mmCIF file of C-alpha atoms and ligand atoms in Angstrom:
data_model
loop_
_atom_site.group_PDB
_atom_site.id
_atom_site.type_symbol
_atom_site.label_atom_id
_atom_site.label_comp_id
_atom_site.label_asym_id
_atom_site.label_seq_id
_atom_site.Cartn_x
_atom_site.Cartn_y
_atom_site.Cartn_z
ATOM 1 C CA MET A 95 -91.750 -68.822 1.551
ATOM 2 C CA ILE A 96 -89.942 -68.162 4.823
ATOM 3 C CA THR A 97 -88.728 -71.348 6.506
ATOM 4 C CA ASN A 98 -89.885 -70.520 10.026
ATOM 5 C CA PHE A 99 -93.449 -69.584 9.098
ATOM 6 C CA GLU A 100 -94.924 -71.805 11.848
ATOM 7 C CA GLU A 101 -92.875 -69.914 14.447
ATOM 8 C CA SER A 102 -94.070 -66.595 13.065
ATOM 9 C CA ILE A 103 -97.783 -67.159 13.525
ATOM 10 C CA SER A 104 -99.702 -65.750 16.474
ATOM 11 C CA ASP A 105 -101.225 -67.752 19.342
ATOM 12 C CA SER A 106 -104.662 -66.929 17.920
ATOM 13 C CA ALA A 107 -103.785 -68.326 14.489
ATOM 14 C CA LYS A 108 -102.293 -71.468 16.049
ATOM 15 C CA GLY A 109 -105.692 -72.220 17.550
ATOM 16 C CA MET A 110 -107.531 -71.787 14.232
ATOM 17 C CA LYS A 111 -108.854 -74.886 12.511
ATOM 18 C CA ARG A 112 -110.472 -75.289 9.137
ATOM 19 C CA SER A 113 -114.230 -75.565 9.613
ATOM 20 C CA VAL A 114 -115.231 -79.223 9.543
ATOM 21 C CA ILE A 115 -118.421 -78.216 7.795
ATOM 22 C CA ARG A 116 -116.749 -76.168 5.100
ATOM 23 C CA GLU A 117 -114.314 -79.026 4.475
ATOM 24 C CA LEU A 118 -117.208 -81.475 4.266
ATOM 25 C CA LEU A 119 -118.947 -79.143 1.877
ATOM 26 C CA LYS A 120 -116.073 -79.529 -0.563
ATOM 27 C CA LEU A 121 -116.481 -83.293 -0.481
ATOM 28 C CA THR A 122 -120.207 -83.053 -0.937
ATOM 29 C CA GLN A 123 -120.058 -80.661 -3.865
ATOM 30 C CA ARG A 124 -119.702 -83.702 -6.064
ATOM 31 C CA GLU A 125 -122.702 -83.747 -8.389
ATOM 32 C CA ASP A 126 -123.580 -87.360 -7.622
ATOM 33 C CA ILE A 127 -123.890 -86.794 -3.870
ATOM 34 C CA ILE A 128 -127.137 -85.797 -2.207
ATOM 35 C CA SER A 129 -125.866 -83.323 0.326
ATOM 36 C CA PHE A 130 -127.739 -82.499 3.503
ATOM 37 C CA ALA A 131 -124.468 -81.225 4.944
ATOM 38 C CA GLY A 132 -124.327 -77.482 4.275
ATOM 39 C CA GLY A 133 -126.660 -74.847 5.618
ATOM 40 C CA LEU A 134 -127.289 -73.556 2.135
ATOM 41 C CA PRO A 135 -130.480 -71.832 1.004
ATOM 42 C CA ALA A 136 -132.195 -73.204 -2.100
ATOM 43 C CA PRO A 137 -130.660 -71.542 -5.187
ATOM 44 C CA ASP A 138 -134.200 -71.421 -6.659
ATOM 45 C CA SER A 139 -135.084 -68.890 -3.973
ATOM 46 C CA PHE A 140 -132.621 -66.311 -5.306
ATOM 47 C CA PRO A 141 -134.468 -63.430 -7.031
ATOM 48 C CA ILE A 142 -132.080 -63.097 -9.951
ATOM 49 C CA GLU A 143 -134.365 -61.154 -12.332
ATOM 50 C CA GLU A 144 -135.366 -58.620 -9.674
ATOM 51 C CA LEU A 145 -131.728 -58.152 -8.724
ATOM 52 C CA LYS A 146 -130.740 -57.465 -12.345
ATOM 53 C CA GLU A 147 -133.407 -54.757 -12.485
ATOM 54 C CA ILE A 148 -132.501 -53.200 -9.124
ATOM 55 C CA SER A 149 -128.740 -53.312 -9.729
ATOM 56 C CA CYS A 150 -129.231 -51.183 -12.853
ATOM 57 C CA GLU A 151 -131.542 -48.787 -11.009
ATOM 58 C CA VAL A 152 -129.052 -48.332 -8.160
ATOM 59 C CA LEU A 153 -126.221 -47.673 -10.621
ATOM 60 C CA ASP A 154 -128.356 -45.234 -12.629
ATOM 61 C CA GLU A 155 -129.731 -43.325 -9.645
ATOM 62 C CA ASP A 156 -126.936 -43.474 -7.084
ATOM 63 C CA GLY A 157 -123.952 -45.101 -8.804
ATOM 64 C CA LYS A 158 -121.287 -42.781 -7.437
ATOM 65 C CA CYS A 159 -122.291 -43.460 -3.826
ATOM 66 C CA ALA A 160 -123.026 -47.121 -4.429
ATOM 67 C CA LEU A 161 -119.471 -47.742 -5.614
ATOM 68 C CA GLN A 162 -117.831 -45.621 -2.926
ATOM 69 C CA TYR A 163 -116.758 -46.501 0.652
ATOM 70 C CA GLY A 164 -119.622 -46.072 3.079
ATOM 71 C CA ALA A 165 -120.145 -45.357 6.783
ATOM 72 C CA THR A 166 -118.943 -48.089 9.155
ATOM 73 C CA GLU A 167 -122.396 -48.121 10.790
ATOM 74 C CA GLY A 168 -123.898 -49.062 7.439
ATOM 75 C CA ASP A 169 -126.080 -47.546 4.726
ATOM 76 C CA HIS A 170 -128.423 -45.027 6.331
ATOM 77 C CA LYS A 171 -131.486 -46.191 4.383
ATOM 78 C CA LEU A 172 -130.952 -49.870 5.109
ATOM 79 C CA ARG A 173 -130.527 -49.165 8.831
ATOM 80 C CA GLU A 174 -133.739 -47.120 8.808
ATOM 81 C CA ILE A 175 -135.643 -49.886 7.034
ATOM 82 C CA LEU A 176 -134.452 -52.588 9.432
ATOM 83 C CA THR A 177 -135.158 -50.374 12.439
ATOM 84 C CA GLU A 178 -138.665 -49.655 11.187
ATOM 85 C CA ARG A 179 -139.376 -53.372 10.751
ATOM 86 C CA TYR A 180 -138.372 -54.007 14.372
ATOM 87 C CA VAL A 181 -140.383 -50.994 15.612
ATOM 88 C CA GLN A 182 -143.432 -52.414 13.832
ATOM 89 C CA GLN A 183 -142.926 -55.604 15.836
ATOM 90 C CA GLY A 184 -143.047 -53.516 19.021
ATOM 91 C CA LEU A 185 -139.332 -53.052 19.757
ATOM 92 C CA GLU A 186 -138.270 -49.722 21.176
ATOM 93 C CA ILE A 187 -135.157 -49.024 19.145
ATOM 94 C CA THR A 188 -133.752 -46.321 16.884
ATOM 95 C CA SER A 189 -131.238 -46.792 14.084
ATOM 96 C CA ASP A 190 -128.535 -45.910 16.645
ATOM 97 C CA ASN A 191 -129.145 -49.376 18.096
ATOM 98 C CA LEU A 192 -128.265 -51.025 14.814
ATOM 99 C CA ILE A 193 -125.092 -51.559 12.799
ATOM 100 C CA ILE A 194 -124.872 -53.266 9.409
ATOM 101 C CA LEU A 195 -122.231 -55.994 9.222
ATOM 102 C CA SER A 196 -120.570 -57.977 6.475
ATOM 103 C CA SER A 197 -122.625 -61.041 7.475
ATOM 104 C CA SER A 198 -123.616 -62.220 10.903
ATOM 105 C CA GLN A 199 -120.478 -64.360 10.976
ATOM 106 C CA GLN A 200 -118.608 -61.059 11.180
ATOM 107 C CA GLY A 201 -120.821 -60.211 14.148
ATOM 108 C CA LEU A 202 -119.744 -63.405 15.891
ATOM 109 C CA ASP A 203 -116.105 -62.669 15.130
ATOM 110 C CA LEU A 204 -116.381 -59.080 16.385
ATOM 111 C CA THR A 205 -118.170 -60.334 19.512
ATOM 112 C CA GLY A 206 -115.133 -62.488 20.251
ATOM 113 C CA LYS A 207 -112.796 -59.602 19.453
ATOM 114 C CA ILE A 208 -114.630 -57.199 21.764
ATOM 115 C CA LEU A 209 -115.558 -59.429 24.673
ATOM 116 C CA LEU A 210 -112.988 -62.196 25.011
ATOM 117 C CA ASN A 211 -109.514 -62.191 26.463
ATOM 118 C CA ARG A 212 -107.578 -65.441 26.098
ATOM 119 C CA GLY A 213 -108.863 -67.939 28.662
ATOM 120 C CA ASP A 214 -112.218 -66.176 29.187
ATOM 121 C CA LYS A 215 -115.207 -68.484 29.396
ATOM 122 C CA PHE A 216 -118.396 -68.213 27.398
ATOM 123 C CA ILE A 217 -121.550 -70.301 27.656
ATOM 124 C CA CYS A 218 -123.000 -72.153 24.689
ATOM 125 C CA GLY A 219 -125.542 -74.858 24.008
ATOM 126 C CA LEU A 220 -124.827 -78.545 23.654
ATOM 127 C CA PRO A 221 -125.141 -78.432 20.653
ATOM 128 C CA SER A 222 -124.267 -75.016 19.199
ATOM 129 C CA TYR A 223 -123.457 -73.465 15.793
ATOM 130 C CA LEU A 224 -119.893 -74.424 14.945
ATOM 131 C CA GLY A 225 -119.130 -71.096 13.244
ATOM 132 C CA GLY A 226 -119.915 -69.303 16.507
ATOM 133 C CA LEU A 227 -117.759 -71.657 18.559
ATOM 134 C CA SER A 228 -114.856 -71.271 16.100
ATOM 135 C CA ALA A 229 -115.108 -67.481 16.088
ATOM 136 C CA PHE A 230 -115.032 -67.312 19.897
ATOM 137 C CA SER A 231 -112.300 -69.933 20.222
ATOM 138 C CA SER A 232 -110.074 -68.020 17.818
ATOM 139 C CA TYR A 233 -109.916 -65.238 20.438
ATOM 140 C CA GLY A 234 -108.998 -67.760 23.134
ATOM 141 C CA GLY A 235 -112.547 -68.141 24.497
ATOM 142 C CA ILE A 236 -113.229 -71.352 26.420
ATOM 143 C CA PRO A 237 -116.679 -72.844 25.790
ATOM 144 C CA VAL A 238 -118.795 -74.107 28.666
ATOM 145 C CA GLY A 239 -121.508 -76.318 27.177
ATOM 146 C CA ILE A 240 -125.002 -76.505 28.663
ATOM 147 C CA GLU A 241 -127.251 -79.427 27.793
ATOM 148 C CA PHE A 242 -130.578 -79.016 26.032
ATOM 149 C CA ASP A 243 -134.034 -80.315 26.757
ATOM 150 C CA LYS A 244 -136.904 -80.012 24.298
ATOM 151 C CA TYR A 245 -137.090 -76.255 25.019
ATOM 152 C CA GLY A 246 -133.432 -75.542 24.244
ATOM 153 C CA MET A 247 -130.689 -74.576 26.717
ATOM 154 C CA ARG A 248 -131.561 -75.857 30.215
ATOM 155 C CA SER A 249 -131.825 -72.886 32.562
ATOM 156 C CA ASP A 250 -131.259 -74.990 35.721
ATOM 157 C CA LEU A 251 -127.921 -76.242 34.371
ATOM 158 C CA LEU A 252 -127.033 -72.747 33.168
ATOM 159 C CA GLU A 253 -127.477 -71.339 36.667
ATOM 160 C CA LYS A 254 -125.607 -74.274 38.221
ATOM 161 C CA SER A 255 -122.703 -73.606 35.911
ATOM 162 C CA LEU A 256 -122.630 -69.882 36.701
ATOM 163 C CA ILE A 257 -122.733 -70.639 40.447
ATOM 164 C CA GLU A 258 -119.804 -73.043 40.055
ATOM 165 C CA MET A 259 -117.863 -70.341 38.223
ATOM 166 C CA GLN A 260 -118.744 -67.776 40.876
ATOM 167 C CA ASN A 261 -117.483 -70.120 43.607
ATOM 168 C CA LYS A 262 -114.155 -70.241 41.799
ATOM 169 C CA GLN A 263 -114.122 -66.438 41.390
ATOM 170 C CA GLU A 264 -114.679 -66.908 37.690
ATOM 171 C CA THR A 265 -117.349 -65.624 35.375
ATOM 172 C CA ALA A 266 -118.623 -66.144 31.846
ATOM 173 C CA LYS A 267 -118.417 -63.261 29.405
ATOM 174 C CA PHE A 268 -121.640 -64.102 27.600
ATOM 175 C CA ILE A 269 -124.281 -66.733 26.926
ATOM 176 C CA TYR A 270 -124.486 -67.676 23.235
ATOM 177 C CA VAL A 271 -127.982 -68.726 22.174
ATOM 178 C CA ILE A 272 -129.833 -69.344 18.914
ATOM 179 C CA PRO A 273 -133.428 -69.184 20.167
ATOM 180 C CA ASP A 274 -135.296 -69.652 16.872
ATOM 181 C CA PHE A 275 -134.998 -72.930 14.928
ATOM 182 C CA GLN A 276 -131.606 -73.550 16.429
ATOM 183 C CA ASN A 277 -128.659 -74.570 14.296
ATOM 184 C CA PRO A 278 -128.114 -77.514 14.527
ATOM 185 C CA ALA A 279 -130.961 -78.841 16.710
ATOM 186 C CA GLY A 280 -133.933 -77.157 14.986
ATOM 187 C CA ILE A 281 -135.423 -76.339 18.427
ATOM 188 C CA THR A 282 -137.240 -73.072 19.219
ATOM 189 C CA MET A 283 -137.052 -71.754 22.775
ATOM 190 C CA PRO A 284 -140.482 -70.930 24.174
ATOM 191 C CA GLU A 285 -140.932 -67.544 25.821
ATOM 192 C CA PHE A 286 -140.772 -68.915 29.382
ATOM 193 C CA ARG A 287 -137.309 -70.364 28.741
ATOM 194 C CA ARG A 288 -136.111 -67.129 27.124
ATOM 195 C CA LEU A 289 -137.283 -65.250 30.223
ATOM 196 C CA GLU A 290 -135.567 -67.705 32.579
ATOM 197 C CA ILE A 291 -132.283 -67.265 30.723
ATOM 198 C CA ILE A 292 -132.618 -63.474 30.717
ATOM 199 C CA GLU A 293 -133.296 -63.504 34.484
ATOM 200 C CA ILE A 294 -130.181 -65.600 35.067
ATOM 201 C CA ALA A 295 -128.109 -63.340 32.813
ATOM 202 C CA LYS A 296 -129.255 -60.327 34.845
ATOM 203 C CA LYS A 297 -128.653 -62.055 38.186
ATOM 204 C CA TYR A 298 -125.077 -62.986 37.272
ATOM 205 C CA ASN A 299 -124.522 -59.907 35.141
ATOM 206 C CA VAL A 300 -123.653 -61.751 31.949
ATOM 207 C CA LEU A 301 -124.457 -60.609 28.417
ATOM 208 C CA ILE A 302 -126.587 -62.687 26.074
ATOM 209 C CA VAL A 303 -125.641 -63.048 22.405
ATOM 210 C CA GLU A 304 -128.871 -63.862 20.552
ATOM 211 C CA ASP A 305 -127.926 -65.201 17.119
ATOM 212 C CA SER A 306 -131.029 -65.234 14.978
ATOM 213 C CA PRO A 307 -130.500 -66.030 11.292
ATOM 214 C CA TYR A 308 -133.655 -68.130 10.897
ATOM 215 C CA ARG A 309 -136.273 -66.216 12.869
ATOM 216 C CA GLU A 310 -138.253 -65.083 9.825
ATOM 217 C CA LEU A 311 -138.408 -68.583 8.353
ATOM 218 C CA ARG A 312 -141.374 -69.800 10.409
ATOM 219 C CA PHE A 313 -143.537 -72.467 8.733
ATOM 220 C CA GLU A 314 -146.020 -73.035 11.562
ATOM 221 C CA GLY A 315 -146.783 -72.123 15.188
ATOM 222 C CA GLU A 316 -146.652 -68.808 17.008
ATOM 223 C CA PRO A 317 -143.606 -66.536 16.784
ATOM 224 C CA GLN A 318 -141.874 -66.220 20.166
ATOM 225 C CA LYS A 319 -140.725 -62.782 21.287
ATOM 226 C CA MET A 320 -137.090 -61.995 20.606
ATOM 227 C CA MET A 321 -134.847 -62.068 23.662
ATOM 228 C CA TYR A 322 -133.893 -58.504 22.765
ATOM 229 C CA ASP A 323 -137.556 -57.591 23.119
ATOM 230 C CA LEU A 324 -138.065 -59.489 26.388
ATOM 231 C CA ASP A 325 -135.042 -57.907 28.060
ATOM 232 C CA THR A 326 -135.436 -54.421 29.469
ATOM 233 C CA THR A 327 -131.933 -53.958 30.797
ATOM 234 C CA GLY A 328 -129.628 -53.944 27.773
ATOM 235 C CA HIS A 329 -128.198 -57.408 28.428
ATOM 236 C CA VAL A 330 -128.960 -58.734 24.949
ATOM 237 C CA ILE A 331 -126.968 -58.337 21.728
ATOM 238 C CA THR A 332 -128.907 -59.621 18.710
ATOM 239 C CA LEU A 333 -127.479 -60.720 15.377
ATOM 240 C CA GLY A 334 -129.485 -60.909 12.152
ATOM 241 C CA THR A 335 -128.624 -61.726 8.559
ATOM 242 C CA PHE A 336 -130.040 -61.621 5.032
ATOM 243 C CA SER A 337 -128.263 -64.872 4.156
ATOM 244 C CA LYS A 338 -131.191 -67.240 4.638
ATOM 245 C CA ILE A 339 -134.062 -64.894 3.816
ATOM 246 C CA PHE A 340 -132.621 -63.153 0.754
ATOM 247 C CA VAL A 341 -129.147 -64.085 -0.566
ATOM 248 C CA PRO A 342 -126.005 -65.225 1.282
ATOM 249 C CA GLY A 343 -123.789 -63.987 -1.563
ATOM 250 C CA PHE A 344 -124.260 -60.340 -0.552
ATOM 251 C CA ARG A 345 -122.798 -61.089 2.908
ATOM 252 C CA ILE A 346 -125.035 -58.601 4.706
ATOM 253 C CA GLY A 347 -125.989 -58.994 8.332
ATOM 254 C CA TRP A 348 -126.679 -56.661 11.245
ATOM 255 C CA LEU A 349 -126.340 -56.327 14.984
ATOM 256 C CA MET A 350 -128.784 -54.723 17.369
ATOM 257 C CA ALA A 351 -127.733 -53.672 20.866
ATOM 258 C CA HIS A 352 -127.549 -50.877 23.420
ATOM 259 C CA GLN A 353 -125.855 -47.794 21.940
ATOM 260 C CA LYS A 354 -122.794 -48.267 24.166
ATOM 261 C CA VAL A 355 -122.328 -51.752 22.721
ATOM 262 C CA ILE A 356 -122.876 -50.530 19.150
ATOM 263 C CA ASP A 357 -120.111 -47.962 19.632
ATOM 264 C CA LYS A 358 -117.635 -50.758 20.447
ATOM 265 C CA PHE A 359 -118.730 -52.748 17.401
ATOM 266 C CA VAL A 360 -118.255 -49.702 15.155
ATOM 267 C CA LYS A 361 -114.687 -49.316 16.414
ATOM 268 C CA ALA A 362 -113.939 -53.041 16.087
ATOM 269 C CA LYS A 363 -115.414 -53.184 12.581
ATOM 270 C CA GLN A 364 -113.317 -50.204 11.472
ATOM 271 C CA SER A 365 -110.141 -52.216 11.937
ATOM 272 C CA THR A 366 -111.683 -55.283 10.310
ATOM 273 C CA ASP A 367 -113.132 -54.084 7.002
ATOM 274 C CA LEU A 368 -113.846 -50.346 7.367
ATOM 275 C CA CYS A 369 -117.396 -50.805 6.102
ATOM 276 C CA THR A 370 -119.765 -53.290 4.491
ATOM 277 C CA ALA A 371 -120.072 -53.078 0.680
ATOM 278 C CA SER A 372 -122.182 -50.036 -0.244
ATOM 279 C CA PHE A 373 -123.489 -51.474 -3.514
ATOM 280 C CA THR A 374 -125.103 -54.596 -2.066
ATOM 281 C CA GLN A 375 -126.535 -52.622 0.873
ATOM 282 C CA LYS A 376 -128.195 -50.176 -1.502
ATOM 283 C CA ILE A 377 -129.568 -52.997 -3.635
ATOM 284 C CA THR A 378 -130.928 -54.702 -0.527
ATOM 285 C CA ALA A 379 -132.606 -51.514 0.711
ATOM 286 C CA LYS A 380 -134.297 -50.966 -2.653
ATOM 287 C CA TYR A 381 -135.295 -54.623 -2.883
ATOM 288 C CA ILE A 382 -137.156 -54.297 0.427
ATOM 289 C CA GLU A 383 -138.632 -50.885 -0.449
ATOM 290 C CA LYS A 384 -140.061 -52.200 -3.716
ATOM 291 C CA GLY A 385 -141.926 -54.910 -1.810
ATOM 292 C CA TYR A 386 -139.978 -57.769 -3.374
ATOM 293 C CA PHE A 387 -138.479 -58.929 -0.080
ATOM 294 C CA ASP A 388 -141.725 -59.761 1.708
ATOM 295 C CA LYS A 389 -143.173 -61.392 -1.390
ATOM 296 C CA ASN A 390 -140.131 -63.598 -1.888
ATOM 297 C CA LEU A 391 -139.916 -64.457 1.815
ATOM 298 C CA LYS A 392 -143.415 -65.947 1.640
ATOM 299 C CA LEU A 393 -142.323 -68.084 -1.320
ATOM 300 C CA ILE A 394 -139.203 -69.239 0.538
ATOM 301 C CA ILE A 395 -141.258 -70.193 3.603
ATOM 302 C CA ASP A 396 -143.700 -72.203 1.486
ATOM 303 C CA MET A 397 -140.861 -73.880 -0.386
ATOM 304 C CA TYR A 398 -138.995 -74.888 2.799
ATOM 305 C CA ARG A 399 -142.152 -76.035 4.584
ATOM 306 C CA LYS A 400 -142.806 -78.468 1.746
ATOM 307 C CA LYS A 401 -139.196 -79.664 1.748
ATOM 308 C CA ARG A 402 -139.326 -80.224 5.520
ATOM 309 C CA ASP A 403 -142.615 -82.109 5.230
ATOM 310 C CA VAL A 404 -141.281 -84.388 2.501
ATOM 311 C CA MET A 405 -138.250 -85.129 4.622
ATOM 312 C CA ILE A 406 -140.182 -85.862 7.794
ATOM 313 C CA GLN A 407 -142.529 -88.141 5.853
ATOM 314 C CA ALA A 408 -139.489 -89.964 4.463
ATOM 315 C CA PHE A 409 -138.128 -90.403 8.002
ATOM 316 C CA LYS A 410 -141.450 -91.913 9.031
ATOM 317 C CA ASP A 411 -141.472 -94.188 5.995
ATOM 318 C CA PHE A 412 -137.875 -95.406 6.024
ATOM 319 C CA MET A 413 -136.165 -95.036 9.410
ATOM 320 C CA PRO A 414 -135.718 -98.124 11.555
ATOM 321 C CA ASP A 415 -136.861 -98.181 15.222
ATOM 322 C CA GLY A 416 -134.579 -96.397 17.642
ATOM 323 C CA VAL A 417 -133.951 -93.386 15.417
ATOM 324 C CA SER A 418 -135.599 -90.094 16.410
ATOM 325 C CA TRP A 419 -135.644 -86.604 14.923
ATOM 326 C CA THR A 420 -136.730 -83.074 15.820
ATOM 327 C CA HIS A 421 -139.725 -81.421 14.172
ATOM 328 C CA PRO A 422 -138.552 -77.850 13.480
ATOM 329 C CA GLU A 423 -141.276 -75.221 13.098
ATOM 330 C CA GLY A 424 -138.993 -73.324 10.724
ATOM 331 C CA GLY A 425 -135.402 -72.770 9.688
ATOM 332 C CA LEU A 426 -133.161 -75.064 7.695
ATOM 333 C CA PHE A 427 -132.237 -78.038 9.860
ATOM 334 C CA LEU A 428 -133.470 -80.995 11.749
ATOM 335 C CA PHE A 429 -131.453 -83.101 14.121
ATOM 336 C CA LEU A 430 -131.389 -86.849 14.102
ATOM 337 C CA SER A 431 -130.523 -89.093 17.051
ATOM 338 C CA LEU A 432 -129.328 -92.631 16.362
ATOM 339 C CA PRO A 433 -129.509 -95.422 18.944
ATOM 340 C CA LYS A 434 -127.196 -94.514 21.869
ATOM 341 C CA ASP A 435 -124.337 -96.884 21.048
ATOM 342 C CA MET A 436 -124.197 -95.953 17.368
ATOM 343 C CA ASP A 437 -121.523 -93.565 16.106
ATOM 344 C CA ALA A 438 -122.606 -91.146 13.376
ATOM 345 C CA GLU A 439 -119.020 -91.142 12.088
ATOM 346 C CA ASP A 440 -119.297 -94.861 11.232
ATOM 347 C CA LEU A 441 -122.586 -94.106 9.550
ATOM 348 C CA PHE A 442 -121.061 -91.223 7.586
ATOM 349 C CA LYS A 443 -118.538 -93.550 5.924
ATOM 350 C CA ILE A 444 -121.290 -95.875 4.717
ATOM 351 C CA ALA A 445 -123.549 -92.991 3.743
ATOM 352 C CA ILE A 446 -120.878 -91.401 1.539
ATOM 353 C CA GLU A 447 -120.535 -94.729 -0.280
ATOM 354 C CA LYS A 448 -124.275 -94.559 -0.840
ATOM 355 C CA LYS A 449 -123.844 -90.969 -2.049
ATOM 356 C CA VAL A 450 -125.561 -89.043 0.703
ATOM 357 C CA ALA A 451 -123.945 -86.646 3.183
ATOM 358 C CA PHE A 452 -124.830 -84.972 6.487
ATOM 359 C CA VAL A 453 -122.878 -83.312 9.301
ATOM 360 C CA LEU A 454 -121.844 -85.220 12.408
ATOM 361 C CA GLY A 455 -123.653 -83.855 15.461
ATOM 362 C CA SER A 456 -120.498 -84.178 17.560
ATOM 363 C CA VAL A 457 -118.851 -81.222 15.791
ATOM 364 C CA PHE A 458 -121.494 -78.963 17.358
ATOM 365 C CA HIS A 459 -120.801 -80.261 20.876
ATOM 366 C CA CYS A 460 -117.900 -78.378 22.462
ATOM 367 C CA ASP A 461 -117.337 -81.291 24.871
ATOM 368 C CA GLY A 462 -117.165 -83.899 22.076
ATOM 369 C CA SER A 463 -120.473 -85.524 23.086
ATOM 370 C CA GLY A 464 -123.392 -86.137 20.719
ATOM 371 C CA LYS A 465 -121.611 -88.931 18.856
ATOM 372 C CA ASN A 466 -124.929 -90.575 17.973
ATOM 373 C CA THR A 467 -126.403 -87.380 16.493
ATOM 374 C CA MET A 468 -126.363 -85.725 13.084
ATOM 375 C CA ARG A 469 -127.568 -82.494 11.479
ATOM 376 C CA ILE A 470 -129.626 -82.686 8.342
ATOM 377 C CA ASN A 471 -130.362 -79.713 6.103
ATOM 378 C CA PHE A 472 -133.640 -79.780 4.208
ATOM 379 C CA SER A 473 -133.507 -76.474 2.297
ATOM 380 C CA PHE A 474 -130.840 -77.075 -0.342
ATOM 381 C CA MET A 475 -131.892 -80.240 -2.162
ATOM 382 C CA ASP A 476 -135.183 -80.533 -4.017
ATOM 383 C CA GLU A 477 -138.096 -82.515 -2.582
ATOM 384 C CA LYS A 478 -137.327 -85.613 -4.641
ATOM 385 C CA ASN A 479 -133.730 -85.745 -3.438
ATOM 386 C CA ASN A 480 -134.799 -85.059 0.145
ATOM 387 C CA ARG A 481 -136.786 -88.294 0.015
ATOM 388 C CA ILE A 482 -134.132 -90.322 -1.816
ATOM 389 C CA GLY A 483 -131.399 -89.037 0.503
ATOM 390 C CA VAL A 484 -133.331 -90.023 3.622
ATOM 391 C CA GLN A 485 -133.944 -93.450 2.153
ATOM 392 C CA ARG A 486 -130.193 -93.837 1.574
ATOM 393 C CA ILE A 487 -129.412 -92.760 5.145
ATOM 394 C CA ALA A 488 -132.005 -95.213 6.465
ATOM 395 C CA GLU A 489 -130.428 -98.027 4.394
ATOM 396 C CA SER A 490 -127.003 -97.061 5.767
ATOM 397 C CA ILE A 491 -128.330 -97.168 9.338
ATOM 398 C CA LYS A 492 -129.861 -100.583 8.739
ATOM 399 C CA LEU A 493 -126.531 -101.831 7.411
ATOM 400 C CA LEU A 494 -124.732 -100.492 10.450
ATOM 401 C CA LEU A 495 -127.351 -102.033 12.738
ATOM 402 C CA GLN A 496 -126.827 -105.395 11.106
ATOM 403 C CA ASN A 497 -123.174 -104.875 11.885
ATOM 404 C CA ASN A 498 -122.220 -106.550 8.643
ATOM 405 C CA VAL A 499 -120.060 -103.796 7.261
ATOM 406 C CA GLU A 500 -116.489 -102.937 7.916
ATOM 407 C CA VAL A 501 -116.186 -99.299 8.950
HETATM 408 N N1 LIG B 845 -125.246 -67.952 12.952
HETATM 409 C C1 LIG B 845 -125.848 -69.120 12.703
HETATM 410 C C2 LIG B 845 -126.588 -69.798 13.798
HETATM 411 C C3 LIG B 845 -125.778 -69.686 11.434
HETATM 412 O O1 LIG B 845 -126.389 -70.858 11.218
HETATM 413 C C4 LIG B 845 -125.079 -69.011 10.407
HETATM 414 C C5 LIG B 845 -124.943 -69.557 9.008
HETATM 415 N N2 LIG B 845 -125.127 -70.866 8.829
HETATM 416 C C6 LIG B 845 -124.481 -67.794 10.722
HETATM 417 C C7 LIG B 845 -124.589 -67.287 12.000
HETATM 418 C C8 LIG B 845 -123.687 -67.018 9.699
HETATM 419 O O2 LIG B 845 -124.503 -66.497 8.712
HETATM 420 P P1 LIG B 845 -123.998 -65.350 7.712
HETATM 421 O O3 LIG B 845 -122.566 -65.114 8.022
HETATM 422 O O4 LIG B 845 -124.209 -65.880 6.358
HETATM 423 O O5 LIG B 845 -124.819 -64.154 8.019
#
């Protein structure tokens, strides 16, 4: 190993940190711990038998292509299928508006690569998905956090922030939002708020990055129109992924945008990984074509609805006064707020002793706020453990409230 390795690394790499969540995940992989920490889908939702069958079919019918490099834009069939699904929802797009990515995390990374120079500002929610913040920060992006109300990012504060930037001859490169079942807050933006944000983006000529991994996991309530759909001016870039509605192990996501934007993503992706794996794209396309995808999605939705309900009931049964939580209409997470003066980090230490884990809400706040909040995943554990885990967290909170533990 060279001795001056630290001096050799780039400014970008110096700013890179290990993801707090991925590090926590290692700790919580212990079998005896009930982990609400990761954003993992339930392994029982993975269609292993169907995938064995389809993998063989793809190899038999199209093996030489399936094992070859593919187009950077993605597998033609898969792009057509995704486009058609959006068109059926009323979107006016063609497959030229869509590129397949090696996961939506790659989309976030490429967004940073394409849009951010070092020191450029971007807008995000307080709270916001840590993986997005890390991707943008690694290109030198500076987050400007906007507080939430029960409808998601506050549009009045967003505009105030953009005016302040304008007064200083600054601007933000984009507004990062997760409108459906937000990670971590579990909030869904109603249409009026989406429209307000789009209007502001147009007024100040800022792009919107709509990150939407959970949209199809709706358990109740009316679907809200995608921001991509509500915008008529090409200001929105939308990211999707198969990770939570099919399998994360294939690492397949996509990005939908104006053709000019897609062209930039194609170029940026070429220097990143040339193309997404052909084999898994072809399997995915066939899986959808054979009708397995929609059938399995219904099962996943039912499974997660039950898991959420068990968890919320456990909160009602066990949590002491002063603790509140969101009621997500879908997705994978709910967000818990402890009494104002309580620090979730103190709670975490007790909770780990009691063999239950969650993620500190503060890691999702780019300004370090949210110390009394925590993100709880309800999709990964089974219903029984969801209840036991909540009971353990409630006991830990009560201990902390009694102030009789050293932390
Ligand atoms: N965006 C959000 C909001 C997420 O929660 C996640 C995964 N937890 C991702 C993007 C990345 O998903 P993937 O890379 O698996 O597509």
